[in-house]
GROMACS .gro file of C-alpha atoms in nm:
model
  311
    1MET     CA    1   0.059   0.884  -4.001
    2VAL     CA    2   0.098   0.918  -3.627
    3ASP     CA    3   0.260   1.239  -3.509
    4VAL     CA    4   0.494   1.079  -3.255
    5PRO     CA    5   0.609   1.403  -3.081
    6ALA     CA    6   0.245   1.515  -3.041
    7LEU     CA    7   0.142   1.171  -2.911
    8PHE     CA    8   0.434   1.168  -2.667
    9ALA     CA    9   0.351   1.520  -2.544
   10THR     CA   10  -0.012   1.415  -2.489
   11ILE     CA   11   0.093   1.106  -2.294
   12VAL     CA   12   0.329   1.314  -2.078
   13ALA     CA   13   0.050   1.562  -2.004
   14GLY     CA   14  -0.185   1.274  -1.920
   15ILE     CA   15   0.063   1.117  -1.681
   16GLY     CA   16   0.130   1.459  -1.523
   17ILE     CA   17  -0.235   1.541  -1.449
   18GLY     CA   18  -0.300   1.176  -1.358
   19ALA     CA   19  -0.021   1.187  -1.099
   20ILE     CA   20  -0.186   1.486  -0.929
   21TYR     CA   21  -0.522   1.309  -0.941
   22ALA     CA   22  -0.345   1.011  -0.783
   23LEU     CA   23  -0.269   1.208  -0.466
   24VAL     CA   24  -0.639   1.288  -0.417
   25ALA     CA   25  -0.738   0.933  -0.517
   26MET     CA   26  -0.498   0.773  -0.269
   27GLY     CA   27  -0.650   0.992   0.004
   28PHE     CA   28  -0.993   0.854  -0.091
   29SER     CA   29  -0.869   0.493  -0.101
   30LEU     CA   30  -0.686   0.527   0.231
   31ILE     CA   31  -1.004   0.632   0.412
   32TYR     CA   32  -1.206   0.351   0.254
   33LYS     CA   33  -0.935   0.093   0.327
   34VAL     CA   34  -0.919   0.177   0.700
   35THR     CA   35  -1.269   0.294   0.789
   36GLY     CA   36  -1.493   0.163   0.508
   37VAL     CA   37  -1.616   0.520   0.447
   38LEU     CA   38  -1.685   0.632   0.088
   39ASN     CA   39  -1.581   0.994   0.124
   40PHE     CA   40  -1.778   1.195  -0.130
   41ALA     CA   41  -1.625   1.518   0.007
   42GLN     CA   42  -1.286   1.436  -0.144
   43GLY     CA   43  -1.311   1.702  -0.418
   44GLN     CA   44  -1.408   1.967  -0.161
   45LEU     CA   45  -1.114   1.871   0.062
   46ALA     CA   46  -0.882   1.930  -0.235
   47LEU     CA   47  -1.058   2.264  -0.279
   48VAL     CA   48  -0.988   2.355   0.084
   49GLY     CA   49  -0.617   2.283   0.037
   50ALA     CA   50  -0.602   2.495  -0.280
   51TYR     CA   51  -0.780   2.797  -0.131
   52PHE     CA   52  -0.610   2.795   0.209
   53VAL     CA   53  -0.273   2.842   0.042
   54ALA     CA   54  -0.415   3.150  -0.132
   55ILE     CA   55  -0.560   3.273   0.198
   56PHE     CA   56  -0.234   3.231   0.389
   57ALA     CA   57  -0.042   3.402   0.109
   58ALA     CA   58  -0.287   3.697   0.096
   59PRO     CA   59  -0.525   3.708   0.399
   60SER     CA   60  -0.695   4.022   0.266
   61ILE     CA   61  -0.886   3.811   0.007
   62ILE     CA   62  -1.114   3.723   0.299
   63TRP     CA   63  -1.393   3.978   0.270
   64PHE     CA   64  -1.392   4.084   0.638
   65VAL     CA   65  -1.012   4.108   0.680
   66PRO     CA   66  -0.875   4.458   0.604
   67ALA     CA   67  -0.555   4.482   0.403
   68GLY     CA   68  -0.251   4.459   0.633
   69ALA     CA   69  -0.454   4.335   0.933
   70LEU     CA   70  -0.297   3.988   0.916
   71PRO     CA   71   0.058   3.900   0.810
   72THR     CA   72   0.108   3.743   0.468
   73LEU     CA   73   0.306   3.422   0.457
   74GLY     CA   74   0.571   3.333   0.205
   75GLY     CA   75   0.511   3.056  -0.046
   76VAL     CA   76   0.674   2.767   0.142
   77VAL     CA   77   0.536   2.878   0.480
   78ALA     CA   78   0.184   2.903   0.329
   79LEU     CA   79   0.219   2.549   0.197
   80VAL     CA   80   0.333   2.415   0.535
   81ALA     CA   81   0.054   2.605   0.715
   82THR     CA   82  -0.204   2.455   0.478
   83ILE     CA   83  -0.074   2.103   0.536
   84LEU     CA   84  -0.103   2.167   0.912
   85VAL     CA   85  -0.463   2.279   0.857
   86GLY     CA   86  -0.521   1.944   0.685
   87VAL     CA   87  -0.377   1.757   0.984
   88LEU     CA   88  -0.590   1.956   1.232
   89LEU     CA   89  -0.900   1.906   1.016
   90GLY     CA   90  -0.844   1.529   1.023
   91VAL     CA   91  -0.827   1.529   1.404
   92LEU     CA   92  -1.129   1.761   1.432
   93LEU     CA   93  -1.346   1.548   1.201
   94GLU     CA   94  -1.273   1.235   1.403
   95ARG     CA   95  -1.334   1.404   1.738
   96ALA     CA   96  -1.648   1.594   1.638
   97ILE     CA   97  -1.816   1.362   1.388
   98PHE     CA   98  -1.683   1.026   1.276
   99ARG     CA   99  -1.625   0.866   1.618
  100PHE     CA  100  -2.001   0.884   1.668
  101PHE     CA  101  -2.062   0.681   1.351
  102ILE     CA  102  -1.849   0.376   1.440
  103GLY     CA  103  -2.062   0.071   1.368
  104GLU     CA  104  -2.339   0.279   1.206
  105PRO     CA  105  -2.478   0.190   0.859
  106VAL     CA  106  -2.257   0.285   0.565
  107LEU     CA  107  -2.535   0.497   0.415
  108SER     CA  108  -2.536   0.722   0.723
  109VAL     CA  109  -2.165   0.793   0.687
  110ILE     CA  110  -2.200   0.858   0.313
  111ILE     CA  111  -2.470   1.116   0.384
  112VAL     CA  112  -2.240   1.280   0.640
  113THR     CA  113  -1.958   1.310   0.384
  114LEU     CA  114  -2.199   1.462   0.129
  115ALA     CA  115  -2.305   1.717   0.390
  116LEU     CA  116  -1.943   1.791   0.480
  117GLY     CA  117  -1.862   1.850   0.113
  118GLY     CA  118  -2.134   2.114   0.094
  119ILE     CA  119  -2.013   2.273   0.417
  120PHE     CA  120  -1.649   2.292   0.300
  121SER     CA  121  -1.747   2.439  -0.036
  122GLY     CA  122  -1.989   2.687   0.121
  123PHE     CA  123  -1.735   2.790   0.386
  124ILE     CA  124  -1.473   2.872   0.122
  125GLN     CA  125  -1.730   3.075  -0.075
  126PHE     CA  126  -1.825   3.257   0.247
  127LEU     CA  127  -1.464   3.349   0.312
  128VAL     CA  128  -1.336   3.450  -0.031
  129GLY     CA  129  -1.633   3.438  -0.271
  130PRO     CA  130  -1.672   3.220  -0.580
  131ASN     CA  131  -1.401   3.385  -0.790
  132PHE     CA  132  -1.072   3.241  -0.910
  133ARG     CA  133  -0.782   3.342  -0.683
  134ALA     CA  134  -0.445   3.365  -0.854
  135TYR     CA  135  -0.143   3.235  -0.665
  136PRO     CA  136   0.152   3.471  -0.612
  137GLU     CA  137   0.457   3.415  -0.829
  138SER     CA  138   0.644   3.259  -0.535
  139LEU     CA  139   0.392   2.972  -0.538
  140LEU     CA  140   0.409   2.901  -0.909
  141PRO     CA  141   0.693   2.673  -1.018
  142ASN     CA  142   0.783   2.845  -1.345
  143TRP     CA  143   1.017   2.575  -1.465
  144SER     CA  144   0.986   2.257  -1.664
  145VAL     CA  145   1.178   1.936  -1.722
  146PRO     CA  146   1.293   1.872  -2.081
  147LEU     CA  147   1.196   1.535  -2.231
  148PRO     CA  148   1.258   1.354  -2.564
  149PHE     CA  149   1.094   1.470  -2.892
  150GLY     CA  150   1.133   1.833  -2.788
  151THR     CA  151   0.859   1.805  -2.524
  152GLU     CA  152   0.868   1.903  -2.159
  153ILE     CA  153   0.672   1.846  -1.839
  154SER     CA  154   0.576   2.155  -1.640
  155GLY     CA  155   0.684   2.209  -1.278
  156PRO     CA  156   0.352   2.122  -1.104
  157PHE     CA  157   0.315   1.803  -1.308
  158ALA     CA  158   0.676   1.700  -1.242
  159ILE     CA  159   0.628   1.760  -0.868
  160GLY     CA  160   0.302   1.562  -0.886
  161VAL     CA  161   0.473   1.263  -1.049
  162VAL     CA  162   0.751   1.257  -0.788
  163LEU     CA  163   0.521   1.312  -0.489
  164SER     CA  164   0.263   1.056  -0.600
  165LEU     CA  165   0.535   0.792  -0.644
  166VAL     CA  166   0.678   0.874  -0.301
  167VAL     CA  167   0.332   0.860  -0.138
  168VAL     CA  168   0.225   0.531  -0.297
  169ILE     CA  169   0.555   0.361  -0.203
  170ALA     CA  170   0.547   0.510   0.150
  171LEU     CA  171   0.188   0.394   0.208
  172MET     CA  172   0.264   0.043   0.079
  173VAL     CA  173   0.565   0.018   0.315
  174PHE     CA  174   0.361   0.171   0.599
  175PHE     CA  175   0.077  -0.082   0.572
  176ARG     CA  176   0.300  -0.384   0.511
  177TYR     CA  177   0.600  -0.334   0.739
  178THR     CA  178   0.503  -0.110   1.034
  179VAL     CA  179   0.318  -0.197   1.354
  180THR     CA  180   0.079   0.098   1.314
  181GLY     CA  181   0.006  -0.005   0.957
  182SER     CA  182  -0.071  -0.361   1.070
  183ILE     CA  183  -0.307  -0.221   1.336
  184LEU     CA  184  -0.486  -0.013   1.073
  185ARG     CA  185  -0.523  -0.322   0.852
  186ALA     CA  186  -0.660  -0.523   1.144
  187ALA     CA  187  -0.910  -0.249   1.228
  188ALA     CA  188  -1.014  -0.229   0.863
  189SER     CA  189  -1.067  -0.606   0.846
  190ASP     CA  190  -1.298  -0.632   1.149
  191GLN     CA  191  -1.356  -0.334   1.380
  192GLN     CA  192  -1.539  -0.535   1.648
  193ALA     CA  193  -1.267  -0.800   1.668
  194ALA     CA  194  -0.996  -0.533   1.673
  195MET     CA  195  -1.170  -0.353   1.961
  196ALA     CA  196  -1.194  -0.683   2.153
  197LEU     CA  197  -0.816  -0.718   2.117
  198GLY     CA  198  -0.761  -0.371   2.262
  199VAL     CA  199  -0.711  -0.175   1.940
  200SER     CA  200  -0.821   0.188   1.969
  201ILE     CA  201  -1.056   0.234   1.672
  202GLU     CA  202  -1.072   0.609   1.742
  203ARG     CA  203  -0.696   0.636   1.704
  204THR     CA  204  -0.697   0.443   1.375
  205ILE     CA  205  -0.968   0.676   1.242
  206ILE     CA  206  -0.765   0.983   1.341
  207ILE     CA  207  -0.456   0.849   1.167
  208ALA     CA  208  -0.652   0.757   0.853
  209TRP     CA  209  -0.834   1.091   0.823
  210THR     CA  210  -0.522   1.293   0.902
  211LEU     CA  211  -0.312   1.114   0.640
  212SER     CA  212  -0.595   1.124   0.386
  213ILE     CA  213  -0.673   1.496   0.423
  214THR     CA  214  -0.304   1.589   0.420
  215ILE     CA  215  -0.240   1.396   0.097
  216THR     CA  216  -0.561   1.531  -0.058
  217ALA     CA  217  -0.473   1.891   0.036
  218ILE     CA  218  -0.135   1.854  -0.135
  219GLY     CA  219  -0.314   1.726  -0.446
  220GLY     CA  220  -0.547   2.027  -0.439
  221ILE     CA  221  -0.253   2.264  -0.406
  222LEU     CA  222  -0.077   2.110  -0.707
  223LEU     CA  223  -0.398   2.129  -0.914
  224ALA     CA  224  -0.417   2.499  -0.827
  225MET     CA  225  -0.050   2.549  -0.915
  226ALA     CA  226  -0.107   2.381  -1.253
  227ASN     CA  227  -0.389   2.629  -1.324
  228GLY     CA  228  -0.216   2.941  -1.185
  229GLY     CA  229  -0.438   2.962  -0.877
  230ALA     CA  230  -0.736   2.828  -0.684
  231GLY     CA  231  -1.073   2.792  -0.855
  232PHE     CA  232  -1.393   2.606  -0.779
  233ALA     CA  233  -1.336   2.381  -1.083
  234ILE     CA  234  -1.111   2.178  -0.850
  235GLU     CA  235  -1.429   2.066  -0.673
  236THR     CA  236  -1.522   1.856  -0.978
  237THR     CA  237  -1.211   1.648  -0.920
  238GLY     CA  238  -1.421   1.437  -0.685
  239ILE     CA  239  -1.609   1.257  -0.963
  240ILE     CA  240  -1.287   1.198  -1.159
  241ILE     CA  241  -1.129   1.050  -0.848
  242LEU     CA  242  -1.425   0.817  -0.809
  243VAL     CA  243  -1.357   0.677  -1.156
  244ALA     CA  244  -0.991   0.624  -1.069
  245VAL     CA  245  -1.050   0.441  -0.741
  246VAL     CA  246  -1.328   0.223  -0.883
  247PHE     CA  247  -1.096   0.120  -1.165
  248GLY     CA  248  -0.804   0.049  -0.933
  249GLY     CA  249  -1.013  -0.106  -0.655
  250LEU     CA  250  -1.171   0.096  -0.376
  251ASP     CA  251  -0.948  -0.038  -0.097
  252SER     CA  252  -0.623  -0.053  -0.294
  253VAL     CA  253  -0.383   0.240  -0.262
  254PRO     CA  254  -0.161   0.121  -0.553
  255GLY     CA  255  -0.481   0.063  -0.751
  256ALA     CA  256  -0.590   0.421  -0.686
  257PHE     CA  257  -0.252   0.542  -0.811
  258LEU     CA  258  -0.270   0.335  -1.129
  259GLY     CA  259  -0.637   0.422  -1.185
  260ALA     CA  260  -0.564   0.794  -1.161
  261ILE     CA  261  -0.283   0.769  -1.415
  262VAL     CA  262  -0.518   0.585  -1.656
  263VAL     CA  263  -0.791   0.846  -1.608
  264GLY     CA  264  -0.541   1.127  -1.670
  265LEU     CA  265  -0.427   0.958  -1.991
  266LEU     CA  266  -0.788   0.905  -2.102
  267ARG     CA  267  -0.871   1.273  -2.057
  268GLU     CA  268  -0.569   1.402  -2.242
  269LEU     CA  269  -0.592   1.150  -2.529
  270GLY     CA  270  -0.965   1.218  -2.557
  271ARG     CA  271  -0.904   1.594  -2.563
  272PHE     CA  272  -0.635   1.568  -2.831
  273TYR     CA  273  -0.770   1.293  -3.057
  274VAL     CA  274  -1.147   1.266  -3.008
  275GLU     CA  275  -1.285   1.614  -2.940
  276ASP     CA  276  -1.217   1.728  -3.297
  277PHE     CA  277  -1.468   1.467  -3.418
  278VAL     CA  278  -1.737   1.466  -3.149
  279GLY     CA  279  -1.711   1.818  -3.010
  280ALA     CA  280  -1.549   2.005  -2.721
  281GLY     CA  281  -1.615   1.870  -2.374
  282PHE     CA  282  -1.617   1.503  -2.466
  283ALA     CA  283  -1.290   1.448  -2.279
  284GLU     CA  284  -1.472   1.547  -1.958
  285ILE     CA  285  -1.734   1.273  -1.993
  286LEU     CA  286  -1.499   1.007  -2.130
  287PRO     CA  287  -1.388   0.899  -1.777
  288LEU     CA  288  -1.754   0.862  -1.677
  289ILE     CA  289  -1.821   0.635  -1.976
  290PHE     CA  290  -1.515   0.440  -1.867
  291LEU     CA  291  -1.664   0.418  -1.515
  292LEU     CA  292  -1.983   0.258  -1.647
  293PHE     CA  293  -1.775   0.006  -1.842
  294ILE     CA  294  -1.568  -0.083  -1.533
  295ILE     CA  295  -1.871  -0.135  -1.312
  296VAL     CA  296  -2.024  -0.375  -1.565
  297VAL     CA  297  -1.707  -0.570  -1.646
  298LYS     CA  298  -1.504  -0.561  -1.322
  299PRO     CA  299  -1.701  -0.405  -1.034
  300TYR     CA  300  -1.423  -0.463  -0.777
  301GLY     CA  301  -1.160  -0.298  -0.996
  302LEU     CA  302  -0.813  -0.424  -1.080
  303PHE     CA  303  -0.687  -0.475  -0.724
  304GLY     CA  304  -0.997  -0.435  -0.505
  305THR     CA  305  -1.101  -0.698  -0.253
  306GLU     CA  306  -1.380  -0.920  -0.382
  307ARG     CA  307  -1.638  -0.960  -0.107
  308ILE     CA  308  -1.803  -1.301  -0.123
  309GLU     CA  309  -2.136  -1.333   0.056
  310ARG     CA  310  -2.320  -1.659   0.128
  311ILE     CA  311  -2.678  -1.658   0.001
   0.00000   0.00000   0.00000
């Protein structure tokens, strides 16, 4: 006999965590769609967003900053400051690194993103150490939304669902109906042809990285809120996001959204229904098994562009 309330609560939890994953996944897909870069530093960028909120809220957690030396920011101001850091980081990465890799082999750019991931993670550890950093009460949404069967969805998950829906719709409208979005699509289709027509590839890369890092940072912040604070476990989100975007299609933003929701559901259903039989931790590897299945059966994902090459 199926316990309907328990099943419903598990599905709600899966959709909630999947919606937060979706924000990070859409950041990944956005970069790939515009620049063709597989950004393997996506999990570390979410980590940066999570920890910078904690730093702005309590600067003294940085080991070389004495207590009271820097002003502490309120919850909302810390969130806004972190999003601004994401914007500035997007501009800095384009100016300092990625503009020099236009037209270079994809493998070179992948290696750069792997190196950046290590740098971001190491920089955060240098600043605040490897320990979990609890968020102040002002940053924790201690409320929930009541749902049928006596269940509820917690504040961070509810915010994640709303924000992810807003972002996926906004990005679809942006790419389809705006001039800038059309330019980004043209640059993504053929960079050389776009440059010949006067399109500034550097500007498209700045826009793509800025949007991507901002969305990813918000996802990292919500993951931290759901766990009570920032921890290095957020870094592992990168591999989960890879499963989501491969399932949805690497260059499809709506696909990344849908893929993340499916991965979130898989984890929660696996944790609730399967781990009792096969042991704790199976829910963590279930998405990876799913990834292997996807690559064999549908390597371009649900909505990804199939690239046909003449041989």
